[in-house]
JSON list of C-alpha atoms in Angstrom, two decimals:
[
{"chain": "A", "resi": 22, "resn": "UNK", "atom": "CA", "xyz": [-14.47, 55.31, -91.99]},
{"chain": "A", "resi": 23, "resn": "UNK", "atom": "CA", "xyz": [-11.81, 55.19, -89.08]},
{"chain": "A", "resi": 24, "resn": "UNK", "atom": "CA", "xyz": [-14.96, 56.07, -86.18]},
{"chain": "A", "resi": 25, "resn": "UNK", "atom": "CA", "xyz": [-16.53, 52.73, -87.66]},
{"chain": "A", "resi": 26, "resn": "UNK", "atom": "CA", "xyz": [-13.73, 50.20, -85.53]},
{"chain": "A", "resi": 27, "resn": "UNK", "atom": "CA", "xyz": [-14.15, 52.27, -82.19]},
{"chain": "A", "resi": 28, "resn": "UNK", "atom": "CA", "xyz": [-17.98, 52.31, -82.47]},
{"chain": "A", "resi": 29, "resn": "UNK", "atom": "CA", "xyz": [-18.27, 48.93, -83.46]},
{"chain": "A", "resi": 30, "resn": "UNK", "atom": "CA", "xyz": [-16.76, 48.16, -80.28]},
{"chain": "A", "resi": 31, "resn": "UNK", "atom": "CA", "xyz": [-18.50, 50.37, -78.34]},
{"chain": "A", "resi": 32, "resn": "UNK", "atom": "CA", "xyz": [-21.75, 48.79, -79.87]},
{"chain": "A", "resi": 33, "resn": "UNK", "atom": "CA", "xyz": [-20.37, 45.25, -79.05]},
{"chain": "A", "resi": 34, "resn": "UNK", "atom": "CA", "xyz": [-19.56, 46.26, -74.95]},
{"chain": "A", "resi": 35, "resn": "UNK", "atom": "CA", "xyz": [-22.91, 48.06, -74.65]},
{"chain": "A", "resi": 36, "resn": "UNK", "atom": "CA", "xyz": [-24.50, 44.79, -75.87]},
{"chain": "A", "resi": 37, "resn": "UNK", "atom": "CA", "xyz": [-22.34, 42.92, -73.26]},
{"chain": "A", "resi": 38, "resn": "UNK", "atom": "CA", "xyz": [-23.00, 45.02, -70.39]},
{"chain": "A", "resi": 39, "resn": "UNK", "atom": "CA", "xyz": [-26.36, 44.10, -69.31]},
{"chain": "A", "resi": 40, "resn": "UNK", "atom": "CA", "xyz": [-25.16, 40.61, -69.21]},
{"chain": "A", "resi": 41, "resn": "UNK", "atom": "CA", "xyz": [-21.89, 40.96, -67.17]},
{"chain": "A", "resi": 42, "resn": "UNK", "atom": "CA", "xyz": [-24.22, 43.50, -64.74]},
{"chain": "A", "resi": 43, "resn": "UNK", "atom": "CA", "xyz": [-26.77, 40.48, -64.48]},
{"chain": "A", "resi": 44, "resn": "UNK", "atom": "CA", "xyz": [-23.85, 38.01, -63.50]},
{"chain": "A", "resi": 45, "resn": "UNK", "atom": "CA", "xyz": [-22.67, 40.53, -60.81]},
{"chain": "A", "resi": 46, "resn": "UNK", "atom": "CA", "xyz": [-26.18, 40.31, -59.54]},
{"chain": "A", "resi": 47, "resn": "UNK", "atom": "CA", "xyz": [-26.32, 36.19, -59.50]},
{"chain": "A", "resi": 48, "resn": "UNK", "atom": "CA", "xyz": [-22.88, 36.21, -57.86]},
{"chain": "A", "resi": 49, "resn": "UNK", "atom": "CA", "xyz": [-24.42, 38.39, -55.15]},
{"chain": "A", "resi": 50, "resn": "UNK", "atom": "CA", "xyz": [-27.85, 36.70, -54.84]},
{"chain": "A", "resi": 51, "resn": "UNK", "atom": "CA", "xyz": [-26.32, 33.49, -54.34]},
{"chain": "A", "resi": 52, "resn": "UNK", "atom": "CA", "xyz": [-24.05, 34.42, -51.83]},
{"chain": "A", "resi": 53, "resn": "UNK", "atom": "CA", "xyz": [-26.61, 35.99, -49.85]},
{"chain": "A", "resi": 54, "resn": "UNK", "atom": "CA", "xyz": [-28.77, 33.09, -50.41]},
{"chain": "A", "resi": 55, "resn": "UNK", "atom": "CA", "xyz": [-26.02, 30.55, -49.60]},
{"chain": "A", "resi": 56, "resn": "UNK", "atom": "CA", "xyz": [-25.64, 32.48, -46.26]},
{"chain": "A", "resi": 57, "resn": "UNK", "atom": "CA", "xyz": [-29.19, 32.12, -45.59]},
{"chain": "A", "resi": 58, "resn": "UNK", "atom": "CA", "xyz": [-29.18, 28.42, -46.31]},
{"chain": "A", "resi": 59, "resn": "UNK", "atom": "CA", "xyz": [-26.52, 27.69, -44.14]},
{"chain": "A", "resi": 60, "resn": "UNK", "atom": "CA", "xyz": [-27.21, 29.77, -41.64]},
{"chain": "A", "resi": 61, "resn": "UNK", "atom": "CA", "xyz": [-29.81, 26.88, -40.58]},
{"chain": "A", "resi": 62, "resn": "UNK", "atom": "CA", "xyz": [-28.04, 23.19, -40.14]},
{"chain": "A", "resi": 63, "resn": "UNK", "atom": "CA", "xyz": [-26.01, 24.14, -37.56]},
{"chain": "A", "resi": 64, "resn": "UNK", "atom": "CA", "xyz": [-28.51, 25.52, -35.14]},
{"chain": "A", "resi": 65, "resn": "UNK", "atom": "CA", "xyz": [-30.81, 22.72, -36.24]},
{"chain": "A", "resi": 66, "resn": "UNK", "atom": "CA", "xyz": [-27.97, 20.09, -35.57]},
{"chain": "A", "resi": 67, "resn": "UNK", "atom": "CA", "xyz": [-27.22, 21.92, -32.45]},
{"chain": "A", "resi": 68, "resn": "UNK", "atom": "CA", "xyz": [-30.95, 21.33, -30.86]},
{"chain": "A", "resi": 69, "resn": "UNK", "atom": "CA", "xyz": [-30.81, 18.12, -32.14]},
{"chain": "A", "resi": 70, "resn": "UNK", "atom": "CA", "xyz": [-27.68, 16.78, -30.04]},
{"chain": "A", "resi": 71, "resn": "UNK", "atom": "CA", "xyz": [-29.05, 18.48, -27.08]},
{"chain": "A", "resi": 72, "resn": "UNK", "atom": "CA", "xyz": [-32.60, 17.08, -27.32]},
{"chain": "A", "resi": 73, "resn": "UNK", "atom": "CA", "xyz": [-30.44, 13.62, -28.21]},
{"chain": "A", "resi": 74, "resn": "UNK", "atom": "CA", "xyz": [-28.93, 13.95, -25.03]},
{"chain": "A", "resi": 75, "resn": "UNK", "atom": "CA", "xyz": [-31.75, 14.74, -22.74]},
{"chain": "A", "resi": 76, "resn": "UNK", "atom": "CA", "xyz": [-34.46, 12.36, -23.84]},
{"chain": "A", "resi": 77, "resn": "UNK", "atom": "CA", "xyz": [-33.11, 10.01, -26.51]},
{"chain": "A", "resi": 78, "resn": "UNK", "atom": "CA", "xyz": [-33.50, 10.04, -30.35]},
{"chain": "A", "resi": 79, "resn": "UNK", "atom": "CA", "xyz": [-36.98, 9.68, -30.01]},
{"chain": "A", "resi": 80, "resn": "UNK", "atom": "CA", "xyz": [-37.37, 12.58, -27.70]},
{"chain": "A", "resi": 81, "resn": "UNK", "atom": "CA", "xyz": [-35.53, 14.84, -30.39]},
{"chain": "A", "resi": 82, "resn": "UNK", "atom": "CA", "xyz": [-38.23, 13.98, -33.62]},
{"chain": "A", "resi": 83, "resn": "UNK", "atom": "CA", "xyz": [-39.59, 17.40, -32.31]},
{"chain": "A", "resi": 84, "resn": "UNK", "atom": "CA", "xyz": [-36.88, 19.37, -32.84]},
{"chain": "A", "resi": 85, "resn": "UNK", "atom": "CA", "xyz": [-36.81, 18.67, -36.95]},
{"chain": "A", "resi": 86, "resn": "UNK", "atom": "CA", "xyz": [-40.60, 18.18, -36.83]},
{"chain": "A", "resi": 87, "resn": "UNK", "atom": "CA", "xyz": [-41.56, 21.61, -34.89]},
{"chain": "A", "resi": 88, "resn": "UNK", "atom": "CA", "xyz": [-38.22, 23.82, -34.00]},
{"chain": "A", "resi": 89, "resn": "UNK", "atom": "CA", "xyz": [-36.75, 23.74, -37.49]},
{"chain": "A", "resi": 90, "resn": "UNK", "atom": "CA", "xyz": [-39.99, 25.15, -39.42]},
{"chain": "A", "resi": 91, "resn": "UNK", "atom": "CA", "xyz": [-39.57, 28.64, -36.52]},
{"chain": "A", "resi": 92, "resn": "UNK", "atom": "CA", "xyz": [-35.84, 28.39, -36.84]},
{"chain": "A", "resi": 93, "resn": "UNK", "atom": "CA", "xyz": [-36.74, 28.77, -40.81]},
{"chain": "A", "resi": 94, "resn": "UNK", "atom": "CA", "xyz": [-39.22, 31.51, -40.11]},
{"chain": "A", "resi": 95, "resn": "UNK", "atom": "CA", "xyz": [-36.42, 33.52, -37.76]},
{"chain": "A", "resi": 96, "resn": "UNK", "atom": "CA", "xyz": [-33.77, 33.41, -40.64]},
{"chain": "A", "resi": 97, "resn": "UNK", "atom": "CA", "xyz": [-36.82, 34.99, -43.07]},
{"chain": "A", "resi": 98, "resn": "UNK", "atom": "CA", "xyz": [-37.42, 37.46, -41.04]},
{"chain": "A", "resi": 99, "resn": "UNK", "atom": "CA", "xyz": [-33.68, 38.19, -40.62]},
{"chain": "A", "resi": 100, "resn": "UNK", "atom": "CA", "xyz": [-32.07, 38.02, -43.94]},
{"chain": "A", "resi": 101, "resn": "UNK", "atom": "CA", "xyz": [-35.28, 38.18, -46.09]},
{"chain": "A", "resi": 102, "resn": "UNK", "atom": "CA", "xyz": [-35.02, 34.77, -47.65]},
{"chain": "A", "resi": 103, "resn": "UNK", "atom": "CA", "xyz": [-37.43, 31.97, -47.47]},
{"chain": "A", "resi": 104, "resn": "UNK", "atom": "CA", "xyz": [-36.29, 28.75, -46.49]},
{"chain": "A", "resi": 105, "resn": "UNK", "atom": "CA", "xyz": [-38.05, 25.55, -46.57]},
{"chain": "A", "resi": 106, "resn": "UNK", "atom": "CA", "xyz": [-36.38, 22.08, -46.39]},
{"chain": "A", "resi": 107, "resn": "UNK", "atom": "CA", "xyz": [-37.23, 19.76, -49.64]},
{"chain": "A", "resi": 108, "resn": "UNK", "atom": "CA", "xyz": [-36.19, 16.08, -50.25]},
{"chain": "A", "resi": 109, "resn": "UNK", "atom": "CA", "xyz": [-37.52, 13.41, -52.39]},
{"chain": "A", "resi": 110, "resn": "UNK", "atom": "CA", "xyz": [-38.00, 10.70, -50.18]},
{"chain": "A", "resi": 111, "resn": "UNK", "atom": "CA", "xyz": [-40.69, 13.12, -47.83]},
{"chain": "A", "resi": 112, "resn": "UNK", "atom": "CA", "xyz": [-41.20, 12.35, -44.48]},
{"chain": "A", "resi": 113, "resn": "UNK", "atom": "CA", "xyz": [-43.96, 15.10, -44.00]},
{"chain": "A", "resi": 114, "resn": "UNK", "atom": "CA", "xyz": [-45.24, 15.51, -48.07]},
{"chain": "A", "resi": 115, "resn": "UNK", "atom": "CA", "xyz": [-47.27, 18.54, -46.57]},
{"chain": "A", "resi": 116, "resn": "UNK", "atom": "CA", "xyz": [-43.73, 20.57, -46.38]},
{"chain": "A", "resi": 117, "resn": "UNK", "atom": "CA", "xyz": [-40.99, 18.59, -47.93]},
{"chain": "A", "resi": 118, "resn": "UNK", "atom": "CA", "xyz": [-42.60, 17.52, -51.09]},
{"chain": "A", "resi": 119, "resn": "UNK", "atom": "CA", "xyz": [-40.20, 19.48, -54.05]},
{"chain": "A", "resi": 120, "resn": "UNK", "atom": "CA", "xyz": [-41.85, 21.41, -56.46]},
{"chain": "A", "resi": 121, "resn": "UNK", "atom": "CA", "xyz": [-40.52, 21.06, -60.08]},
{"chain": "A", "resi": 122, "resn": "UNK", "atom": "CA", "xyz": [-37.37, 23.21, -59.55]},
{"chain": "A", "resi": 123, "resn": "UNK", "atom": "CA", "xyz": [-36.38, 21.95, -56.46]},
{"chain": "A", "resi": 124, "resn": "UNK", "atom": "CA", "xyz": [-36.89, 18.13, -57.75]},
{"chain": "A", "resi": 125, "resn": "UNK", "atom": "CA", "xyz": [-34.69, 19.04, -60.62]},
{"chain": "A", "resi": 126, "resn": "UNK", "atom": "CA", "xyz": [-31.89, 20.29, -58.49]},
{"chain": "A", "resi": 127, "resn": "UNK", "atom": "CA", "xyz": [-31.84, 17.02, -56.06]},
{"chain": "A", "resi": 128, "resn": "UNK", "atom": "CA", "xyz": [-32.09, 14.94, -59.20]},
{"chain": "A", "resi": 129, "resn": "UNK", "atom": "CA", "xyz": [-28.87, 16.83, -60.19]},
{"chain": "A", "resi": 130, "resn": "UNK", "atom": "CA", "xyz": [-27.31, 16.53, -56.81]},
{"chain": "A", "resi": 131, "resn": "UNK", "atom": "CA", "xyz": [-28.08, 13.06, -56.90]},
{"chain": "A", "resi": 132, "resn": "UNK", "atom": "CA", "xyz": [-26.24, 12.43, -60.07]},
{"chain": "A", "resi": 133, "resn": "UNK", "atom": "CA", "xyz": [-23.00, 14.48, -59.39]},
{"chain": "A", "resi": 134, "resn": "UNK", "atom": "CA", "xyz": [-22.63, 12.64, -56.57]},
{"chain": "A", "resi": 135, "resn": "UNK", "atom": "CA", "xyz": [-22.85, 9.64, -58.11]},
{"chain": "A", "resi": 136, "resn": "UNK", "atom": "CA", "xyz": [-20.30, 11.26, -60.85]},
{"chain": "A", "resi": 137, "resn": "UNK", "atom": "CA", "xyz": [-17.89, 11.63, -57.12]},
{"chain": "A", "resi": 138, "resn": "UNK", "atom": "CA", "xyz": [-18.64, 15.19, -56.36]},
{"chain": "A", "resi": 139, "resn": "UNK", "atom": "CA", "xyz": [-18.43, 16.06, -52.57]},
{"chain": "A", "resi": 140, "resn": "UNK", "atom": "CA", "xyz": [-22.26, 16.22, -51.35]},
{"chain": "A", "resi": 141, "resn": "UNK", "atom": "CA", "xyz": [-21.03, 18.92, -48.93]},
{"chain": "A", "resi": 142, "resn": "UNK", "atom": "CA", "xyz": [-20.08, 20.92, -51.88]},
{"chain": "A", "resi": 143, "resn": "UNK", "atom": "CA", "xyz": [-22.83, 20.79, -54.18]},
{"chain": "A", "resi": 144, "resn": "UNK", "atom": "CA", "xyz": [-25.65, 23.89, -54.65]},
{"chain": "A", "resi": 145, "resn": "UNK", "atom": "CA", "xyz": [-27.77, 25.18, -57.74]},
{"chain": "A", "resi": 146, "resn": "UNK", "atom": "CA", "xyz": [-29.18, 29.19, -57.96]},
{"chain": "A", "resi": 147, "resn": "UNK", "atom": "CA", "xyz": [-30.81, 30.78, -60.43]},
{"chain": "A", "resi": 148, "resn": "UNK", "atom": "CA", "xyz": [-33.27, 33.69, -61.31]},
{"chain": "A", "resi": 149, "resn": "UNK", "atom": "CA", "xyz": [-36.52, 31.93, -62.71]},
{"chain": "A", "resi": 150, "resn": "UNK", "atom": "CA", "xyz": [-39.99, 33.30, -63.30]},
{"chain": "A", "resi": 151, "resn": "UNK", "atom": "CA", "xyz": [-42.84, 32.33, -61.58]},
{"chain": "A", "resi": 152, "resn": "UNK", "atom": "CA", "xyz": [-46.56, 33.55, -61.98]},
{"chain": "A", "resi": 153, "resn": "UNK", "atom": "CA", "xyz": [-44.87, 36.43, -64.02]},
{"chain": "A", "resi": 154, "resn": "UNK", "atom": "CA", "xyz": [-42.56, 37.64, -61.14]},
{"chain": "A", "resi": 155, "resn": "UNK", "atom": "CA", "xyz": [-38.90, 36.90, -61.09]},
{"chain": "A", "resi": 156, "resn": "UNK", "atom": "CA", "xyz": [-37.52, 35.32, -58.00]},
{"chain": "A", "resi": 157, "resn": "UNK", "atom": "CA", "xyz": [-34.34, 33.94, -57.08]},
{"chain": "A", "resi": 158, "resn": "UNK", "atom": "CA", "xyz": [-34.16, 29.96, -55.98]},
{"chain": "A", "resi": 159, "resn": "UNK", "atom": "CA", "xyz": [-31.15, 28.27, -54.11]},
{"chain": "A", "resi": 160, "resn": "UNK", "atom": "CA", "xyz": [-30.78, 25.15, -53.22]},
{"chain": "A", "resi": 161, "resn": "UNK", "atom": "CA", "xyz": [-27.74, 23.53, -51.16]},
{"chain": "A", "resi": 162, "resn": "UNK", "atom": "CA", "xyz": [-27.40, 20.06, -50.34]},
{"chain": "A", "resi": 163, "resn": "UNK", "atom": "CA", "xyz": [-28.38, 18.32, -46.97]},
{"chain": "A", "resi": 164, "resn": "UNK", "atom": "CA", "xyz": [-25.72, 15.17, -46.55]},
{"chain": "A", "resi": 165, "resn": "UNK", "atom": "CA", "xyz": [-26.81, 12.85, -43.53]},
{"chain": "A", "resi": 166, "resn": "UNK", "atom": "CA", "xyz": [-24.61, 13.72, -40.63]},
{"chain": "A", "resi": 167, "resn": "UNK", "atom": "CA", "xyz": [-24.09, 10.55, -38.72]},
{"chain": "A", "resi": 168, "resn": "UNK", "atom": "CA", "xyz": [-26.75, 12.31, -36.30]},
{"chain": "A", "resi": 169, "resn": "UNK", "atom": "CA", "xyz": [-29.79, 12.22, -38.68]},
{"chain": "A", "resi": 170, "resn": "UNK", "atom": "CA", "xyz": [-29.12, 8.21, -39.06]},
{"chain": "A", "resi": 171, "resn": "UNK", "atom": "CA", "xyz": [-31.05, 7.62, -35.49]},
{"chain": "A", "resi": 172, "resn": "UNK", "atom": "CA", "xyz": [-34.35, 8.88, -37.55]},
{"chain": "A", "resi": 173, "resn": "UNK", "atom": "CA", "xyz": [-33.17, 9.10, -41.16]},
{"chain": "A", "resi": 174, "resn": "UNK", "atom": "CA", "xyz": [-30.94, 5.48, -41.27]},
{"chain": "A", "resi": 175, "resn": "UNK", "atom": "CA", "xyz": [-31.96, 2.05, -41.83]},
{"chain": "A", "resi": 176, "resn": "UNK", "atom": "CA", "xyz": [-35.10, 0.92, -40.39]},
{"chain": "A", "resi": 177, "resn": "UNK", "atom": "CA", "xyz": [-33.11, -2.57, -38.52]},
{"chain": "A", "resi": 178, "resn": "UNK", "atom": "CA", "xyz": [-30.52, 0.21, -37.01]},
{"chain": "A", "resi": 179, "resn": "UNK", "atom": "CA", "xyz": [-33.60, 2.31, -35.58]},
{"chain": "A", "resi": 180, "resn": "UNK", "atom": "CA", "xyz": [-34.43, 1.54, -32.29]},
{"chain": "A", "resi": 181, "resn": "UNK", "atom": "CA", "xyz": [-38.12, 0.64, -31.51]},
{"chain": "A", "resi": 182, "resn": "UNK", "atom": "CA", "xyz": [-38.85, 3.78, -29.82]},
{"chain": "A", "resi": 183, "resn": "UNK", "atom": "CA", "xyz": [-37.91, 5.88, -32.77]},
{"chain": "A", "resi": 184, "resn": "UNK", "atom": "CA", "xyz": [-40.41, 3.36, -34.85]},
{"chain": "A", "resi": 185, "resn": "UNK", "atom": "CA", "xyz": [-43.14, 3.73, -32.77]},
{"chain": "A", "resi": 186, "resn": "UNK", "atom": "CA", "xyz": [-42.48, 7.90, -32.64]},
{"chain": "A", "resi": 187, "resn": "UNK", "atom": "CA", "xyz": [-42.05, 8.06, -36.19]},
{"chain": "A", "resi": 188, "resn": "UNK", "atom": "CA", "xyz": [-44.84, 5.46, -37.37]},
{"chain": "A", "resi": 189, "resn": "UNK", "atom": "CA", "xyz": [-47.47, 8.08, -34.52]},
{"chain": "A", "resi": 190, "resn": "UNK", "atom": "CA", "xyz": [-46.24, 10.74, -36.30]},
{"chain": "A", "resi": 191, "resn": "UNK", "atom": "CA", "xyz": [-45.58, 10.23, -39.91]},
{"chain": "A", "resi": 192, "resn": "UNK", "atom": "CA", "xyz": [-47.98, 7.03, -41.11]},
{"chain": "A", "resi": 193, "resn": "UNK", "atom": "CA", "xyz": [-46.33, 7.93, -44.43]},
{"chain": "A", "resi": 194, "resn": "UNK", "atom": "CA", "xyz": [-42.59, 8.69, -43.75]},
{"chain": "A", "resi": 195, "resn": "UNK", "atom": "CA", "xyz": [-40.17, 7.31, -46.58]},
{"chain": "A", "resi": 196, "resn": "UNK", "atom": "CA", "xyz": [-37.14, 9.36, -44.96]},
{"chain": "A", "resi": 197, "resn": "UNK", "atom": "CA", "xyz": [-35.70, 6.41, -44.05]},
{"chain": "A", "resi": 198, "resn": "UNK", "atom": "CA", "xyz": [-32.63, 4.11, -45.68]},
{"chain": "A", "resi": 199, "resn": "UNK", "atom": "CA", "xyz": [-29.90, 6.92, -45.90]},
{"chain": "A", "resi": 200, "resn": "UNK", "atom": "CA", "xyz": [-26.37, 6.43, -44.98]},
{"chain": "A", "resi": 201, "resn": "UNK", "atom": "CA", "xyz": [-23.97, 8.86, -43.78]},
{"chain": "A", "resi": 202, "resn": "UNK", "atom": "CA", "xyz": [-23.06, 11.70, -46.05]},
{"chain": "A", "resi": 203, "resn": "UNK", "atom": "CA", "xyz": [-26.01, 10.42, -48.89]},
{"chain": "A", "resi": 204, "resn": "UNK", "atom": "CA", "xyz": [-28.00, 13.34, -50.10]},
{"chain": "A", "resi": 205, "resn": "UNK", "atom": "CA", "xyz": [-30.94, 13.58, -47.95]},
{"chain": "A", "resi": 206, "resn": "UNK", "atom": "CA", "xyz": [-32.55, 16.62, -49.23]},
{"chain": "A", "resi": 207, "resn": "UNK", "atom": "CA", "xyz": [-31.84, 20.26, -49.66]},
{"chain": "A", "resi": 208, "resn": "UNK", "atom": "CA", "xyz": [-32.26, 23.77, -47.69]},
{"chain": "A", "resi": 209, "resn": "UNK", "atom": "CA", "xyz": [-34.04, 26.01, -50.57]},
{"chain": "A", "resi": 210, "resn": "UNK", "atom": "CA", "xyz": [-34.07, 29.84, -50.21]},
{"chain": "A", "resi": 211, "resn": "UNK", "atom": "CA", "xyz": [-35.89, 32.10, -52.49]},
{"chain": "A", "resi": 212, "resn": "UNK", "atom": "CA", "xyz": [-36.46, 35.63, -52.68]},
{"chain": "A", "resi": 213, "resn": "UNK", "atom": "CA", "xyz": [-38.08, 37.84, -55.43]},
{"chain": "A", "resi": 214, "resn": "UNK", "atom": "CA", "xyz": [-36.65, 40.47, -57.12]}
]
């Protein structure tokens, strides 16, 4: 009768375990992801103010349109995470068009900030299960730096030149309207276990 306490207990923290191991895990994942994710902006907003300066907003739509897919592909094959820029108002629905997931998380992002959370701030991961493998997904928020307004701002702010390079380039664009520090999409990085 006096083992029963001490192996109830034990019982109870061997049921625990696997749980508290699994949170270690999620802490780690997303702090590898979160480096991955954020790893990107600032190289991207980096080109972008150069290619600004040399040839004009309209001279830097390449630099988003071309240089930030390979800067994507060089943090993969870096860090191991797979990065892809999503947003719900798609300027290129080929590869910014959110799956379920990621719609769900800029949804979120979208109300929180409405609720007065810092856009800056805001990020979702989580394992989930996909085609019967389990993979990690992160997603951090993308405010519009006062930078992105030359393509990403009003349309009667835009100068003609970035109309006519956006309109040759993206018949469909809706990435258009923000303001600075709005949500304008998110970095996603996923990785299976």
């Amino acid at each position: 009768m006096r083992f029963r306490p001490v192996f109830t207990t034990l019982v109870v923290a061997a049921a625990t375990l696997p749980a508290v191991v699994f949170a270690a895990d999620n802490t780690e994942l997303m702090s590898a992801a979160r480096a991955a994710a954020s790893s990107l902006p600032p190289k991207l907003l980096a080109a972008l103010g150069d290619e600004i300066a040399k040839a004009g907003p309209e001279g830097a739509i390449p630099v988003c349109r071309d240089m930030a897919p390979k800067m994507a592909k060089e943090v993969a094959a870096s860090t191991g995470w797979q990065l892809k820029r999503v947003t719900l108002k798609p300027r290129n629905p080929q590869r910014a068009t959110p799956d379920a997931w990621e719609r769900a998380a800029l949804e979120e992002f979208d109300r929180r900030v409405a609720a007065g959370e810092n856009p800056a701030t805001l990020e979702k991961g989580e394992v989930v299960e996909r085609d019967g493998q389990r993979i990690y997904r992160y997603a951090k928020a993308l405010p519009t730096q006062a930078l992105c307004l030359n393509c990403h701002g009003p349309l009667e702010k835009m100068t003609p030149e970035v109309k006519a390079r956006l309109g040759e380039h993206y018949p469909e664009d809706r990435a258009t309207g923000y303001s600075e520090g709005q949500v304008r999409g998110a970095i996603v990085a996923s990785k299976p276990l």
